PDB file of C-alpha atoms in Angstrom:
ATOM      1  CA  MET A  11     115.656  29.965  60.542  1.00 82.00           C
ATOM      2  CA  LYS A  12     112.481  31.961  58.706  1.00 91.00           C
ATOM      3  CA  LEU A  13     112.487  34.294  56.258  1.00 89.00           C
ATOM      4  CA  SER A  14     110.584  36.655  58.597  1.00 88.00           C
ATOM      5  CA  GLU A  15     113.374  36.209  61.003  1.00 90.00           C
ATOM      6  CA  LEU A  16     116.832  36.921  58.689  1.00 88.00           C
ATOM      7  CA  SER A  17     118.271  40.123  59.148  1.00 87.00           C
ATOM      8  CA  LYS A  18     118.099  43.222  56.867  1.00 83.00           C
ATOM      9  CA  THR A  19     121.136  43.420  54.473  1.00 83.00           C
ATOM     10  CA  THR A  20     119.707  46.270  52.604  1.00 84.00           C
ATOM     11  CA  THR A  21     118.299  49.862  53.396  1.00 83.00           C
ATOM     12  CA  LYS A  22     116.028  52.154  51.005  1.00 82.00           C
ATOM     13  CA  THR A  23     118.169  55.307  50.037  1.00 80.00           C
ATOM     14  CA  LYS A  24     115.801  58.632  50.666  1.00 80.00           C
ATOM     15  CA  ARG A  25     114.927  60.070  46.952  1.00 78.00           C
ATOM     16  CA  ARG A  26     116.959  63.147  46.184  1.00 80.00           C
ATOM     17  CA  LEU A  27     114.192  65.392  44.752  1.00 78.00           C
ATOM     18  CA  GLY A  28     115.180  67.964  41.874  1.00 78.00           C
ATOM     19  CA  GLN A  29     118.476  66.235  41.219  1.00 83.00           C
ATOM     20  CA  GLY A  30     118.336  66.190  37.338  1.00 82.00           C
ATOM     21  CA  HIS A  31     118.204  62.650  35.140  1.00 84.00           C
ATOM     22  CA  GLY A  32     120.192  60.435  37.454  1.00 80.00           C
ATOM     23  CA  SER A  33     117.728  60.871  40.586  1.00 78.00           C
ATOM     24  CA  GLY A  34     114.795  58.950  38.913  1.00 77.00           C
ATOM     25  CA  ARG A  35     112.839  62.060  39.479  1.00 81.00           C
ATOM     26  CA  VAL A  36     112.917  64.155  36.412  1.00 81.00           C
ATOM     27  CA  LYS A  37     111.436  67.717  35.727  1.00 83.00           C
ATOM     28  CA  THR A  38     108.735  68.041  38.361  1.00 80.00           C
ATOM     29  CA  SER A  39     110.117  65.902  40.968  1.00 79.00           C
ATOM     30  CA  GLY A  40     107.202  64.029  41.593  1.00 80.00           C
ATOM     31  CA  ARG A  41     105.083  66.946  42.639  1.00 82.00           C
ATOM     32  CA  GLY A  42     102.680  66.414  39.155  1.00 84.00           C
ATOM     33  CA  THR A  43     101.875  69.252  37.119  1.00 81.00           C
ATOM     34  CA  LYS A  44     101.155  72.783  37.780  1.00 88.00           C
ATOM     35  CA  GLY A  45      99.243  74.099  41.087  1.00 86.00           C
ATOM     36  CA  GLN A  46     100.101  75.676  44.307  1.00 86.00           C
ATOM     37  CA  LYS A  47     101.557  72.108  46.000  1.00 85.00           C
ATOM     38  CA  ALA A  48     103.555  71.888  42.888  1.00 84.00           C
ATOM     39  CA  ARG A  49     105.561  75.050  42.906  1.00 84.00           C
ATOM     40  CA  ASN A  50     105.845  75.689  47.186  1.00 86.00           C
ATOM     41  CA  LYS A  51     105.181  74.410  50.564  1.00 86.00           C
ATOM     42  CA  VAL A  52     101.221  75.293  51.711  1.00 88.00           C
ATOM     43  CA  PRO A  53     101.169  75.211  54.887  1.00 89.00           C
ATOM     44  CA  SER A  54      98.667  72.570  56.571  1.00 86.00           C
ATOM     45  CA  TYR A  55      96.566  75.436  57.681  1.00 85.00           C
ATOM     46  CA  PHE A  56      95.666  76.605  55.026  1.00 87.00           C
ATOM     47  CA  GLU A  57      92.523  75.804  53.890  1.00 88.00           C
ATOM     48  CA  GLY A  58      92.069  76.781  50.263  1.00 87.00           C
ATOM     49  CA  GLY A  59      91.638  80.074  50.356  1.00 87.00           C
ATOM     50  CA  ALA A  60      88.191  79.861  52.558  1.00 91.00           C
ATOM     51  CA  LEU A  61      87.822  81.742  55.151  1.00 90.00           C
ATOM     52  CA  PRO A  62      89.936  80.321  58.142  1.00 87.00           C
ATOM     53  CA  LEU A  63      88.755  78.235  61.205  1.00 84.00           C
ATOM     54  CA  ILE A  64      90.360  80.769  63.768  1.00 79.00           C
ATOM     55  CA  LYS A  65      89.180  83.503  61.695  1.00 84.00           C
ATOM     56  CA  ARG A  66      85.409  81.974  61.566  1.00 86.00           C
ATOM     57  CA  MET A  67      85.375  81.692  65.608  1.00 82.00           C
ATOM     58  CA  PRO A  68      83.364  84.424  67.602  1.00 81.00           C
ATOM     59  CA  PHE A  69      85.439  86.677  69.464  1.00 78.00           C
ATOM     60  CA  ARG A  70      85.762  86.862  72.623  1.00 71.00           C
ATOM     61  CA  ARG A  71      83.825  90.380  73.692  1.00 66.00           C
ATOM     62  CA  GLY A  72      83.313  92.259  76.761  1.00 69.00           C
ATOM     63  CA  LYS A  73      84.096  92.689  80.922  1.00 73.00           C
ATOM     64  CA  GLY A  74      85.161  88.898  81.143  1.00 69.00           C
ATOM     65  CA  LYS A  75      87.774  88.774  78.464  1.00 71.00           C
ATOM     66  CA  ASN A  76      91.105  88.415  80.744  1.00 69.00           C
ATOM     67  CA  LYS A  77      88.915  86.914  83.874  1.00 69.00           C
ATOM     68  CA  THR A  78      91.946  84.513  84.447  1.00 71.00           C
ATOM     69  CA  PHE A  79      94.456  87.203  84.663  1.00 73.00           C
ATOM     70  CA  ALA A  80      92.517  89.169  87.416  1.00 72.00           C
ATOM     71  CA  LYS A  81      94.164  88.784  90.939  1.00 82.00           C
ATOM     72  CA  LYS A  82      91.093  88.834  93.697  1.00 87.00           C
ATOM     73  CA  PRO A  83      92.455  89.400  97.189  1.00 92.00           C
ATOM     74  CA  ILE A  84      91.566  86.932  99.568  1.00 94.00           C
ATOM     75  CA  ALA A  85      88.288  87.469 101.255  1.00 95.00           C
ATOM     76  CA  ILE A  86      88.031  86.854 105.331  1.00 94.00           C
ATOM     77  CA  ASN A  87      85.283  87.345 106.779  1.00 94.00           C
ATOM     78  CA  VAL A  88      84.941  89.750 109.784  1.00 95.00           C
ATOM     79  CA  LYS A  89      83.704  87.173 112.493  1.00 93.00           C
ATOM     80  CA  VAL A  90      87.560  85.321 111.877  1.00 93.00           C
ATOM     81  CA  LEU A  91      88.769  88.880 113.224  1.00 93.00           C
ATOM     82  CA  ASN A  92      87.197  87.547 116.925  1.00 92.00           C
ATOM     83  CA  LEU A  93      90.629  85.449 117.282  1.00 92.00           C
ATOM     84  CA  PHE A  94      92.592  88.619 118.211  1.00 93.00           C
ATOM     85  CA  ASP A  95      92.908  90.620 121.530  1.00 92.00           C
ATOM     86  CA  LYS A  96      91.336  92.952 122.522  1.00 92.00           C
ATOM     87  CA  GLY A  97      93.076  96.323 120.790  1.00 91.00           C
ATOM     88  CA  ALA A  98      95.396  94.203 118.645  1.00 93.00           C
ATOM     89  CA  ILE A  99      96.488  95.820 115.245  1.00 93.00           C
ATOM     90  CA  VAL A 100      95.226  93.806 112.202  1.00 94.00           C
ATOM     91  CA  THR A 101      97.931  93.888 109.348  1.00 93.00           C
ATOM     92  CA  VAL A 102      98.640  91.182 106.961  1.00 93.00           C
ATOM     93  CA  GLU A 103     101.583  90.305 108.725  1.00 94.00           C
ATOM     94  CA  SER A 104      99.964  89.375 111.575  1.00 94.00           C
ATOM     95  CA  LEU A 105      97.247  87.437 110.264  1.00 94.00           C
ATOM     96  CA  ILE A 106      99.627  85.348 108.643  1.00 94.00           C
ATOM     97  CA  LYS A 107     100.754  85.115 111.798  1.00 93.00           C
ATOM     98  CA  GLN A 108      98.131  83.549 113.454  1.00 92.00           C
ATOM     99  CA  LYS A 109      97.969  81.291 110.463  1.00 92.00           C
ATOM    100  CA  ILE A 110      94.279  82.612 108.893  1.00 92.00           C
ATOM    101  CA  VAL A 111      95.810  83.403 105.073  1.00 94.00           C
ATOM    102  CA  ASP A 112      98.650  81.274 103.717  1.00 93.00           C
ATOM    103  CA  GLY A 113     101.711  83.835 103.598  1.00 91.00           C
ATOM    104  CA  ALA A 114     102.418  83.073  99.859  1.00 92.00           C
ATOM    105  CA  ASP A 115      99.135  83.728  98.700  1.00 91.00           C
ATOM    106  CA  ALA A 116      98.413  86.529 101.212  1.00 92.00           C
ATOM    107  CA  LYS A 117     101.534  88.568  99.499  1.00 90.00           C
ATOM    108  CA  LEU A 118     100.652  87.859  95.685  1.00 90.00           C
ATOM    109  CA  TYR A 119      96.614  88.253  95.977  1.00 91.00           C
ATOM    110  CA  GLY A 120      96.207  90.496  98.874  1.00 92.00           C
ATOM    111  CA  ILE A 121      93.692  90.545 101.385  1.00 94.00           C
ATOM    112  CA  LYS A 122      89.780  91.981 102.216  1.00 95.00           C
ATOM    113  CA  ILE A 123      87.873  91.934 105.245  1.00 95.00           C
ATOM    114  CA  LEU A 124      84.137  91.669 104.255  1.00 95.00           C
ATOM    115  CA  GLY A 125      81.013  91.813 106.493  1.00 92.00           C
ATOM    116  CA  ASP A 126      80.054  88.412 107.623  1.00 92.00           C
ATOM    117  CA  GLY A 127      79.416  87.797 110.709  1.00 92.00           C
ATOM    118  CA  ASP A 128      79.876  90.095 114.071  1.00 92.00           C
ATOM    119  CA  LEU A 129      83.069  91.593 116.161  1.00 91.00           C
ATOM    120  CA  GLY A 130      82.998  91.978 119.973  1.00 90.00           C
ATOM    121  CA  LYS A 131      86.137  93.339 120.064  1.00 90.00           C
ATOM    122  CA  ALA A 132      87.717  96.847 119.387  1.00 93.00           C
ATOM    123  CA  LEU A 133      90.654  96.189 116.599  1.00 93.00           C
ATOM    124  CA  THR A 134      92.900  98.741 114.805  1.00 94.00           C
ATOM    125  CA  VAL A 135      92.158  97.398 111.201  1.00 94.00           C
ATOM    126  CA  LYS A 136      95.061  98.186 108.437  1.00 94.00           C
ATOM    127  CA  VAL A 137      93.625  95.670 105.711  1.00 93.00           C
ATOM    128  CA  LEU A 138      91.482  96.317 102.815  1.00 93.00           C
ATOM    129  CA  THR A 139      87.875  95.829 104.011  1.00 94.00           C
ATOM    130  CA  SER A 140      84.467  96.757 102.625  1.00 94.00           C
ATOM    131  CA  LYS A 141      82.150  99.395 103.704  1.00 94.00           C
ATOM    132  CA  GLY A 142      80.021  96.706 105.505  1.00 93.00           C
ATOM    133  CA  ALA A 143      83.189  95.765 106.935  1.00 94.00           C
ATOM    134  CA  LYS A 144      84.346  98.547 107.834  1.00 93.00           C
ATOM    135  CA  SER A 145      80.934  99.647 109.476  1.00 94.00           C
ATOM    136  CA  LYS A 146      81.288  96.732 111.893  1.00 94.00           C
ATOM    137  CA  ILE A 147      84.684  97.474 112.828  1.00 93.00           C
ATOM    138  CA  GLU A 148      83.564 101.132 114.247  1.00 93.00           C
ATOM    139  CA  LYS A 149      80.859  99.535 115.471  1.00 93.00           C
ATOM    140  CA  ALA A 150      82.414  97.784 117.663  1.00 93.00           C
ATOM    141  CA  GLY A 151      85.004 100.175 118.944  1.00 93.00           C
ATOM    142  CA  GLY A 152      87.948  99.894 116.267  1.00 93.00           C
ATOM    143  CA  ARG A 153      89.017 101.909 113.437  1.00 92.00           C
ATOM    144  CA  VAL A 154      89.936 101.299 110.161  1.00 93.00           C
ATOM    145  CA  GLU A 155      93.618 103.192 109.389  1.00 90.00           C
ATOM    146  CA  LEU A 156      93.898 101.186 105.478  1.00 75.00           C
ATOM    147  CA  ASP A 157      90.597 102.401 103.419  1.00 49.00           C
ATOM    148  CA  GLU A 158      92.320 101.730 100.046  1.00 54.00           C
ATOM    149  CA  LYS A 159      90.101 101.046  97.083  1.00 52.00           C
ATOM    150  CA  LYS A 160      91.617  98.596  93.902  1.00 46.00           C
TER     151      LYS A 160
END
């Protein structure tokens, strides 16, 4: 048996501060004398009255401040609409059915058709479109019924 292997028989009790002469910590209760730390608790972020770090940092100003919260619609190009039959009605549901977009994402973010590529079929589009996409759809003999600005 070694001295380091002996089991502990005593535990040191926690000092009770400010409990009079019997506590072993009288008057100032081990806080020294005077000063801010002797009188009350000081938060860990307090920097001695200097301008705090968080206030020294620059503001995020301007247009891109809340960019993470902006929900942009899912972009689909006009060339993808060639998967539909001639005269078909293109809606959010039909795009989900054709597995062009994910259903959950489409309902959360919305869909916008952009003007890249060519369209060879006349379709009725009931989805948000760009100006270029709208002109290509109409050029192919189709029409855009829903053209809202978001």
